[in-house]
Amino acid sequence: MSAESEGLTGQQCDERCKEFASITGTDTALAMFYLQDRNWNLERSLDAFFESGTGDSAPPIPSVNQSAVSAEGASDTAKNHNHGHDERGMKRSAAVAMPEEGEPDTDNKRIRLMSWNIDGLDEKNLETRTDAVIDTILRESPDIVFLQEVIDQTQTQIRERCSNYAMVSAYDPNAGMVDQYFVCIMMKKSTVKCKKGNIDLIEFPNSVMSRNLLKVKAKVKGVEFTLMTSHLESTKDYRNARVAQLQMAFKEMREAPDDDTVVFGGDLNLRDKEVPDIPDGIVDLWVNTGSRPEAKYTWDMTRNINLPQMQRFKPRLRFDRLYMRPAKQKRAVKPVYFELIGLEKIHKCGRFPSDHWGLMVHFDNLV
């Protein structure tokens, strides 16, 4: 029996998740795993949790401001920055709406970053699924959002509702591609400051899928960041290209200003064996925050029904990842928690927002 067949609304499901998380001392991501498997029966889900012994070692949950953000207001106007290139790869302009002054954020000790492949290439329920992504962004109110597999239609939809965010986009209106998809970085206007000259779009010279690395230098609640997202080359056949692209991104991380905290991630399409050694000074944020098993698999065909279901083999992979290089002189942030988002089916269509789960990392602001 689904939540829909029980007559539960999305709000009621959210309330049960919060109640489960409050009782168990975990989070809503883990709550969804238990509740969805038990027809949203709270008592049965709690029994299963405590019988499993998980409660004995559950990590503490950081205090996070969950207040909703108004989505009313006009969308931002796209602007461009100057062109250039160097030996790292070709650079071209990225469409950007610069941050304006917004409402002050009262939670200065917490910085949150979200990353999500929102599956814009799947036309089925696209508007409804994108609305669910937007609802999640507005509800969770992260300071930074990395998005992958955005298309022109979904970019417009996001801009219109997320007027409290500035969006830097790798969309190229001159590409002439009917099915163009791209990456974006969203910055909350009230907490993130970014100058137009601090944006680069670096093309991967070995890509046959128009993949690139979008890089933004910004100040988030007083902390200097270099923020980078990408959608690395897909499928097993392009392993070598993907690994080379990852090494390019790591090089950019290492060469960022010493005073910057550097975060890179997105849908990296990585298999574990493709990342045998992470360069010194760079950490995998899922590993660094405790390698919680319930937050491991971001492309999980045992749970996500958006793609046609395979009868025998249902892969579970950690395609989506986030890496950090701390500021070299003085540590400015401390990663404290890592979770998955987008785990709840949409009541209207019975599907998930994407075939990927999204990522959310919480930092303590030490500045």
JSON list of N, CA, C and O in Angstrom, two decimals, residues 317-359:
[
{"chain": "A", "resi": 317, "resn": "LEU", "atom": "N", "xyz": [24.72, 2.47, -7.22]},
{"chain": "A", "resi": 317, "resn": "LEU", "atom": "CA", "xyz": [26.01, 3.09, -7.46]},
{"chain": "A", "resi": 317, "resn": "LEU", "atom": "C", "xyz": [26.07, 4.47, -6.81]},
{"chain": "A", "resi": 317, "resn": "LEU", "atom": "O", "xyz": [25.05, 5.15, -6.66]},
{"chain": "A", "resi": 318, "resn": "ARG", "atom": "N", "xyz": [27.28, 4.87, -6.46]},
{"chain": "A", "resi": 318, "resn": "ARG", "atom": "CA", "xyz": [27.49, 6.20, -5.88]},
{"chain": "A", "resi": 318, "resn": "ARG", "atom": "C", "xyz": [28.00, 7.13, -6.98]},
{"chain": "A", "resi": 318, "resn": "ARG", "atom": "O", "xyz": [29.13, 7.61, -6.96]},
{"chain": "A", "resi": 319, "resn": "PHE", "atom": "N", "xyz": [27.12, 7.39, -7.96]},
{"chain": "A", "resi": 319, "resn": "PHE", "atom": "CA", "xyz": [27.49, 8.24, -9.07]},
{"chain": "A", "resi": 319, "resn": "PHE", "atom": "C", "xyz": [27.75, 9.68, -8.62]},
{"chain": "A", "resi": 319, "resn": "PHE", "atom": "O", "xyz": [28.64, 10.36, -9.14]},
{"chain": "A", "resi": 320, "resn": "ASP", "atom": "N", "xyz": [26.97, 10.15, -7.68]},
{"chain": "A", "resi": 320, "resn": "ASP", "atom": "CA", "xyz": [27.01, 11.56, -7.29]},
{"chain": "A", "resi": 320, "resn": "ASP", "atom": "C", "xyz": [27.91, 11.72, -6.06]},
{"chain": "A", "resi": 320, "resn": "ASP", "atom": "O", "xyz": [27.70, 11.03, -5.05]},
{"chain": "A", "resi": 321, "resn": "ARG", "atom": "N", "xyz": [28.87, 12.64, -6.12]},
{"chain": "A", "resi": 321, "resn": "ARG", "atom": "CA", "xyz": [29.85, 12.79, -5.05]},
{"chain": "A", "resi": 321, "resn": "ARG", "atom": "C", "xyz": [30.19, 14.25, -4.83]},
{"chain": "A", "resi": 321, "resn": "ARG", "atom": "O", "xyz": [30.04, 15.08, -5.74]},
{"chain": "A", "resi": 322, "resn": "LEU", "atom": "N", "xyz": [30.68, 14.54, -3.64]},
{"chain": "A", "resi": 322, "resn": "LEU", "atom": "CA", "xyz": [31.15, 15.88, -3.29]},
{"chain": "A", "resi": 322, "resn": "LEU", "atom": "C", "xyz": [32.52, 15.77, -2.64]},
{"chain": "A", "resi": 322, "resn": "LEU", "atom": "O", "xyz": [32.72, 14.93, -1.76]},
{"chain": "A", "resi": 323, "resn": "TYR", "atom": "N", "xyz": [33.45, 16.60, -3.09]},
{"chain": "A", "resi": 323, "resn": "TYR", "atom": "CA", "xyz": [34.80, 16.64, -2.56]},
{"chain": "A", "resi": 323, "resn": "TYR", "atom": "C", "xyz": [35.11, 18.04, -2.02]},
{"chain": "A", "resi": 323, "resn": "TYR", "atom": "O", "xyz": [34.58, 19.04, -2.51]},
{"chain": "A", "resi": 324, "resn": "MET", "atom": "N", "xyz": [35.99, 18.10, -1.02]},
{"chain": "A", "resi": 324, "resn": "MET", "atom": "CA", "xyz": [36.36, 19.38, -0.43]},
{"chain": "A", "resi": 324, "resn": "MET", "atom": "C", "xyz": [37.87, 19.46, -0.24]},
{"chain": "A", "resi": 324, "resn": "MET", "atom": "O", "xyz": [38.50, 18.49, 0.15]},
{"chain": "A", "resi": 325, "resn": "ARG", "atom": "N", "xyz": [38.43, 20.64, -0.54]},
{"chain": "A", "resi": 325, "resn": "ARG", "atom": "CA", "xyz": [39.79, 20.97, -0.14]},
{"chain": "A", "resi": 325, "resn": "ARG", "atom": "C", "xyz": [39.68, 22.13, 0.85]},
{"chain": "A", "resi": 325, "resn": "ARG", "atom": "O", "xyz": [39.26, 23.23, 0.48]},
{"chain": "A", "resi": 326, "resn": "PRO", "atom": "N", "xyz": [40.02, 21.89, 2.12]},
{"chain": "A", "resi": 326, "resn": "PRO", "atom": "CA", "xyz": [39.91, 22.97, 3.10]},
{"chain": "A", "resi": 326, "resn": "PRO", "atom": "C", "xyz": [40.85, 24.13, 2.77]},
{"chain": "A", "resi": 326, "resn": "PRO", "atom": "O", "xyz": [41.84, 23.96, 2.05]},
{"chain": "A", "resi": 327, "resn": "ALA", "atom": "N", "xyz": [40.52, 25.29, 3.30]},
{"chain": "A", "resi": 327, "resn": "ALA", "atom": "CA", "xyz": [41.45, 26.42, 3.20]},
{"chain": "A", "resi": 327, "resn": "ALA", "atom": "C", "xyz": [42.79, 26.02, 3.82]},
{"chain": "A", "resi": 327, "resn": "ALA", "atom": "O", "xyz": [42.84, 25.36, 4.85]},
{"chain": "A", "resi": 328, "resn": "LYS", "atom": "N", "xyz": [43.88, 26.40, 3.17]},
{"chain": "A", "resi": 328, "resn": "LYS", "atom": "CA", "xyz": [45.20, 25.89, 3.58]},
{"chain": "A", "resi": 328, "resn": "LYS", "atom": "C", "xyz": [45.76, 26.58, 4.82]},
{"chain": "A", "resi": 328, "resn": "LYS", "atom": "O", "xyz": [46.48, 25.95, 5.60]},
{"chain": "A", "resi": 329, "resn": "GLN", "atom": "N", "xyz": [45.44, 27.86, 5.00]},
{"chain": "A", "resi": 329, "resn": "GLN", "atom": "CA", "xyz": [46.04, 28.59, 6.12]},
{"chain": "A", "resi": 329, "resn": "GLN", "atom": "C", "xyz": [45.27, 28.39, 7.42]},
{"chain": "A", "resi": 329, "resn": "GLN", "atom": "O", "xyz": [45.84, 28.09, 8.46]},
{"chain": "A", "resi": 330, "resn": "LYS", "atom": "N", "xyz": [43.97, 28.52, 7.36]},
{"chain": "A", "resi": 330, "resn": "LYS", "atom": "CA", "xyz": [43.14, 28.39, 8.54]},
{"chain": "A", "resi": 330, "resn": "LYS", "atom": "C", "xyz": [41.80, 27.78, 8.16]},
{"chain": "A", "resi": 330, "resn": "LYS", "atom": "O", "xyz": [41.11, 28.30, 7.28]},
{"chain": "A", "resi": 331, "resn": "ARG", "atom": "N", "xyz": [41.45, 26.68, 8.80]},
{"chain": "A", "resi": 331, "resn": "ARG", "atom": "CA", "xyz": [40.21, 26.00, 8.46]},
{"chain": "A", "resi": 331, "resn": "ARG", "atom": "C", "xyz": [39.01, 26.90, 8.73]},
{"chain": "A", "resi": 331, "resn": "ARG", "atom": "O", "xyz": [38.86, 27.43, 9.82]},
{"chain": "A", "resi": 332, "resn": "ALA", "atom": "N", "xyz": [38.16, 27.07, 7.73]},
{"chain": "A", "resi": 332, "resn": "ALA", "atom": "CA", "xyz": [37.03, 28.00, 7.84]},
{"chain": "A", "resi": 332, "resn": "ALA", "atom": "C", "xyz": [35.71, 27.29, 8.07]},
{"chain": "A", "resi": 332, "resn": "ALA", "atom": "O", "xyz": [34.79, 27.88, 8.65]},
{"chain": "A", "resi": 333, "resn": "VAL", "atom": "N", "xyz": [35.59, 26.05, 7.61]},
{"chain": "A", "resi": 333, "resn": "VAL", "atom": "CA", "xyz": [34.35, 25.30, 7.81]},
{"chain": "A", "resi": 333, "resn": "VAL", "atom": "C", "xyz": [34.69, 23.86, 8.20]},
{"chain": "A", "resi": 333, "resn": "VAL", "atom": "O", "xyz": [35.78, 23.36, 7.90]},
{"chain": "A", "resi": 334, "resn": "LYS", "atom": "N", "xyz": [33.76, 23.23, 8.87]},
{"chain": "A", "resi": 334, "resn": "LYS", "atom": "CA", "xyz": [33.90, 21.83, 9.25]},
{"chain": "A", "resi": 334, "resn": "LYS", "atom": "C", "xyz": [32.68, 21.06, 8.75]},
{"chain": "A", "resi": 334, "resn": "LYS", "atom": "O", "xyz": [31.55, 21.36, 9.15]},
{"chain": "A", "resi": 335, "resn": "PRO", "atom": "N", "xyz": [32.86, 20.07, 7.84]},
{"chain": "A", "resi": 335, "resn": "PRO", "atom": "CA", "xyz": [31.72, 19.26, 7.40]},
{"chain": "A", "resi": 335, "resn": "PRO", "atom": "C", "xyz": [31.23, 18.38, 8.55]},
{"chain": "A", "resi": 335, "resn": "PRO", "atom": "O", "xyz": [32.03, 17.69, 9.19]},
{"chain": "A", "resi": 336, "resn": "VAL", "atom": "N", "xyz": [29.94, 18.43, 8.84]},
{"chain": "A", "resi": 336, "resn": "VAL", "atom": "CA", "xyz": [29.41, 17.73, 10.00]},
{"chain": "A", "resi": 336, "resn": "VAL", "atom": "C", "xyz": [28.33, 16.70, 9.67]},
{"chain": "A", "resi": 336, "resn": "VAL", "atom": "O", "xyz": [28.07, 15.80, 10.47]},
{"chain": "A", "resi": 337, "resn": "TYR", "atom": "N", "xyz": [27.70, 16.81, 8.51]},
{"chain": "A", "resi": 337, "resn": "TYR", "atom": "CA", "xyz": [26.63, 15.86, 8.21]},
{"chain": "A", "resi": 337, "resn": "TYR", "atom": "C", "xyz": [26.39, 15.78, 6.72]},
{"chain": "A", "resi": 337, "resn": "TYR", "atom": "O", "xyz": [26.51, 16.78, 6.00]},
{"chain": "A", "resi": 338, "resn": "PHE", "atom": "N", "xyz": [26.05, 14.59, 6.26]},
{"chain": "A", "resi": 338, "resn": "PHE", "atom": "CA", "xyz": [25.84, 14.31, 4.83]},
{"chain": "A", "resi": 338, "resn": "PHE", "atom": "C", "xyz": [24.57, 13.49, 4.71]},
{"chain": "A", "resi": 338, "resn": "PHE", "atom": "O", "xyz": [24.41, 12.49, 5.40]},
{"chain": "A", "resi": 339, "resn": "GLU", "atom": "N", "xyz": [23.65, 13.91, 3.84]},
{"chain": "A", "resi": 339, "resn": "GLU", "atom": "CA", "xyz": [22.39, 13.19, 3.70]},
{"chain": "A", "resi": 339, "resn": "GLU", "atom": "C", "xyz": [21.93, 13.15, 2.24]},
{"chain": "A", "resi": 339, "resn": "GLU", "atom": "O", "xyz": [22.44, 13.90, 1.40]},
{"chain": "A", "resi": 340, "resn": "LEU", "atom": "N", "xyz": [20.97, 12.28, 1.96]},
{"chain": "A", "resi": 340, "resn": "LEU", "atom": "CA", "xyz": [20.34, 12.21, 0.66]},
{"chain": "A", "resi": 340, "resn": "LEU", "atom": "C", "xyz": [19.01, 12.93, 0.72]},
{"chain": "A", "resi": 340, "resn": "LEU", "atom": "O", "xyz": [18.33, 12.93, 1.74]},
{"chain": "A", "resi": 341, "resn": "ILE", "atom": "N", "xyz": [18.60, 13.51, -0.43]},
{"chain": "A", "resi": 341, "resn": "ILE", "atom": "CA", "xyz": [17.31, 14.18, -0.53]},
{"chain": "A", "resi": 341, "resn": "ILE", "atom": "C", "xyz": [16.59, 13.67, -1.77]},
{"chain": "A", "resi": 341, "resn": "ILE", "atom": "O", "xyz": [17.17, 12.98, -2.61]},
{"chain": "A", "resi": 342, "resn": "GLY", "atom": "N", "xyz": [15.30, 14.03, -1.88]},
{"chain": "A", "resi": 342, "resn": "GLY", "atom": "CA", "xyz": [14.51, 13.60, -3.04]},
{"chain": "A", "resi": 342, "resn": "GLY", "atom": "C", "xyz": [14.05, 12.17, -2.95]},
{"chain": "A", "resi": 342, "resn": "GLY", "atom": "O", "xyz": [13.78, 11.53, -3.97]},
{"chain": "A", "resi": 343, "resn": "LEU", "atom": "N", "xyz": [13.92, 11.64, -1.73]},
{"chain": "A", "resi": 343, "resn": "LEU", "atom": "CA", "xyz": [13.60, 10.22, -1.52]},
{"chain": "A", "resi": 343, "resn": "LEU", "atom": "C", "xyz": [12.10, 9.94, -1.44]},
{"chain": "A", "resi": 343, "resn": "LEU", "atom": "O", "xyz": [11.70, 8.78, -1.30]},
{"chain": "A", "resi": 344, "resn": "GLU", "atom": "N", "xyz": [11.30, 10.97, -1.52]},
{"chain": "A", "resi": 344, "resn": "GLU", "atom": "CA", "xyz": [9.85, 10.79, -1.39]},
{"chain": "A", "resi": 344, "resn": "GLU", "atom": "C", "xyz": [9.18, 10.86, -2.76]},
{"chain": "A", "resi": 344, "resn": "GLU", "atom": "O", "xyz": [9.43, 11.78, -3.54]},
{"chain": "A", "resi": 345, "resn": "LYS", "atom": "N", "xyz": [8.31, 9.92, -3.04]},
{"chain": "A", "resi": 345, "resn": "LYS", "atom": "CA", "xyz": [7.56, 9.94, -4.29]},
{"chain": "A", "resi": 345, "resn": "LYS", "atom": "C", "xyz": [6.63, 11.15, -4.33]},
{"chain": "A", "resi": 345, "resn": "LYS", "atom": "O", "xyz": [6.11, 11.59, -3.31]},
{"chain": "A", "resi": 346, "resn": "ILE", "atom": "N", "xyz": [6.41, 11.64, -5.54]},
{"chain": "A", "resi": 346, "resn": "ILE", "atom": "CA", "xyz": [5.51, 12.77, -5.74]},
{"chain": "A", "resi": 346, "resn": "ILE", "atom": "C", "xyz": [4.08, 12.25, -5.77]},
{"chain": "A", "resi": 346, "resn": "ILE", "atom": "O", "xyz": [3.75, 11.34, -6.55]},
{"chain": "A", "resi": 347, "resn": "HIS", "atom": "N", "xyz": [3.24, 12.78, -4.93]},
{"chain": "A", "resi": 347, "resn": "HIS", "atom": "CA", "xyz": [1.86, 12.31, -4.81]},
{"chain": "A", "resi": 347, "resn": "HIS", "atom": "C", "xyz": [1.12, 12.37, -6.16]},
{"chain": "A", "resi": 347, "resn": "HIS", "atom": "O", "xyz": [0.36, 11.46, -6.51]},
{"chain": "A", "resi": 348, "resn": "LYS", "atom": "N", "xyz": [1.38, 13.42, -6.92]},
{"chain": "A", "resi": 348, "resn": "LYS", "atom": "CA", "xyz": [0.63, 13.67, -8.14]},
{"chain": "A", "resi": 348, "resn": "LYS", "atom": "C", "xyz": [0.89, 12.64, -9.24]},
{"chain": "A", "resi": 348, "resn": "LYS", "atom": "O", "xyz": [-0.01, 12.29, -10.00]},
{"chain": "A", "resi": 349, "resn": "CYS", "atom": "N", "xyz": [2.15, 12.16, -9.33]},
{"chain": "A", "resi": 349, "resn": "CYS", "atom": "CA", "xyz": [2.49, 11.26, -10.45]},
{"chain": "A", "resi": 349, "resn": "CYS", "atom": "C", "xyz": [3.03, 9.91, -10.01]},
{"chain": "A", "resi": 349, "resn": "CYS", "atom": "O", "xyz": [3.25, 9.02, -10.84]},
{"chain": "A", "resi": 350, "resn": "GLY", "atom": "N", "xyz": [3.29, 9.72, -8.71]},
{"chain": "A", "resi": 350, "resn": "GLY", "atom": "CA", "xyz": [3.78, 8.43, -8.23]},
{"chain": "A", "resi": 350, "resn": "GLY", "atom": "C", "xyz": [5.22, 8.13, -8.58]},
{"chain": "A", "resi": 350, "resn": "GLY", "atom": "O", "xyz": [5.66, 6.98, -8.48]},
{"chain": "A", "resi": 351, "resn": "ARG", "atom": "N", "xyz": [5.97, 9.15, -9.01]},
{"chain": "A", "resi": 351, "resn": "ARG", "atom": "CA", "xyz": [7.38, 8.97, -9.33]},
{"chain": "A", "resi": 351, "resn": "ARG", "atom": "C", "xyz": [8.22, 9.87, -8.42]},
{"chain": "A", "resi": 351, "resn": "ARG", "atom": "O", "xyz": [7.69, 10.73, -7.72]},
{"chain": "A", "resi": 352, "resn": "PHE", "atom": "N", "xyz": [9.53, 9.66, -8.46]},
{"chain": "A", "resi": 352, "resn": "PHE", "atom": "CA", "xyz": [10.44, 10.50, -7.69]},
{"chain": "A", "resi": 352, "resn": "PHE", "atom": "C", "xyz": [10.82, 11.73, -8.52]},
{"chain": "A", "resi": 352, "resn": "PHE", "atom": "O", "xyz": [10.67, 11.72, -9.75]},
{"chain": "A", "resi": 353, "resn": "PRO", "atom": "N", "xyz": [11.33, 12.79, -7.88]},
{"chain": "A", "resi": 353, "resn": "PRO", "atom": "CA", "xyz": [11.73, 13.98, -8.65]},
{"chain": "A", "resi": 353, "resn": "PRO", "atom": "C", "xyz": [12.77, 13.68, -9.73]},
{"chain": "A", "resi": 353, "resn": "PRO", "atom": "O", "xyz": [12.80, 14.33, -10.77]},
{"chain": "A", "resi": 354, "resn": "SER", "atom": "N", "xyz": [13.65, 12.70, -9.48]},
{"chain": "A", "resi": 354, "resn": "SER", "atom": "CA", "xyz": [14.71, 12.35, -10.42]},
{"chain": "A", "resi": 354, "resn": "SER", "atom": "C", "xyz": [15.06, 10.88, -10.26]},
{"chain": "A", "resi": 354, "resn": "SER", "atom": "O", "xyz": [14.69, 10.25, -9.27]},
{"chain": "A", "resi": 355, "resn": "ASP", "atom": "N", "xyz": [15.79, 10.34, -11.24]},
{"chain": "A", "resi": 355, "resn": "ASP", "atom": "CA", "xyz": [16.31, 8.98, -11.08]},
{"chain": "A", "resi": 355, "resn": "ASP", "atom": "C", "xyz": [17.54, 8.97, -10.18]},
{"chain": "A", "resi": 355, "resn": "ASP", "atom": "O", "xyz": [18.02, 7.89, -9.80]},
{"chain": "A", "resi": 356, "resn": "HIS", "atom": "N", "xyz": [18.05, 10.13, -9.83]},
{"chain": "A", "resi": 356, "resn": "HIS", "atom": "CA", "xyz": [19.14, 10.27, -8.86]},
{"chain": "A", "resi": 356, "resn": "HIS", "atom": "C", "xyz": [18.58, 10.82, -7.56]},
{"chain": "A", "resi": 356, "resn": "HIS", "atom": "O", "xyz": [17.68, 11.67, -7.58]},
{"chain": "A", "resi": 357, "resn": "TRP", "atom": "N", "xyz": [19.11, 10.37, -6.43]},
{"chain": "A", "resi": 357, "resn": "TRP", "atom": "CA", "xyz": [18.88, 11.08, -5.19]},
{"chain": "A", "resi": 357, "resn": "TRP", "atom": "C", "xyz": [19.78, 12.31, -5.18]},
{"chain": "A", "resi": 357, "resn": "TRP", "atom": "O", "xyz": [20.88, 12.30, -5.75]},
{"chain": "A", "resi": 358, "resn": "GLY", "atom": "N", "xyz": [19.34, 13.36, -4.53]},
{"chain": "A", "resi": 358, "resn": "GLY", "atom": "CA", "xyz": [20.19, 14.53, -4.36]},
{"chain": "A", "resi": 358, "resn": "GLY", "atom": "C", "xyz": [21.06, 14.39, -3.11]},
{"chain": "A", "resi": 358, "resn": "GLY", "atom": "O", "xyz": [20.82, 13.55, -2.25]},
{"chain": "A", "resi": 359, "resn": "LEU", "atom": "N", "xyz": [22.08, 15.23, -3.02]},
{"chain": "A", "resi": 359, "resn": "LEU", "atom": "CA", "xyz": [23.00, 15.24, -1.88]},
{"chain": "A", "resi": 359, "resn": "LEU", "atom": "C", "xyz": [22.85, 16.55, -1.11]},
{"chain": "A", "resi": 359, "resn": "LEU", "atom": "O", "xyz": [22.60, 17.60, -1.71]}
]
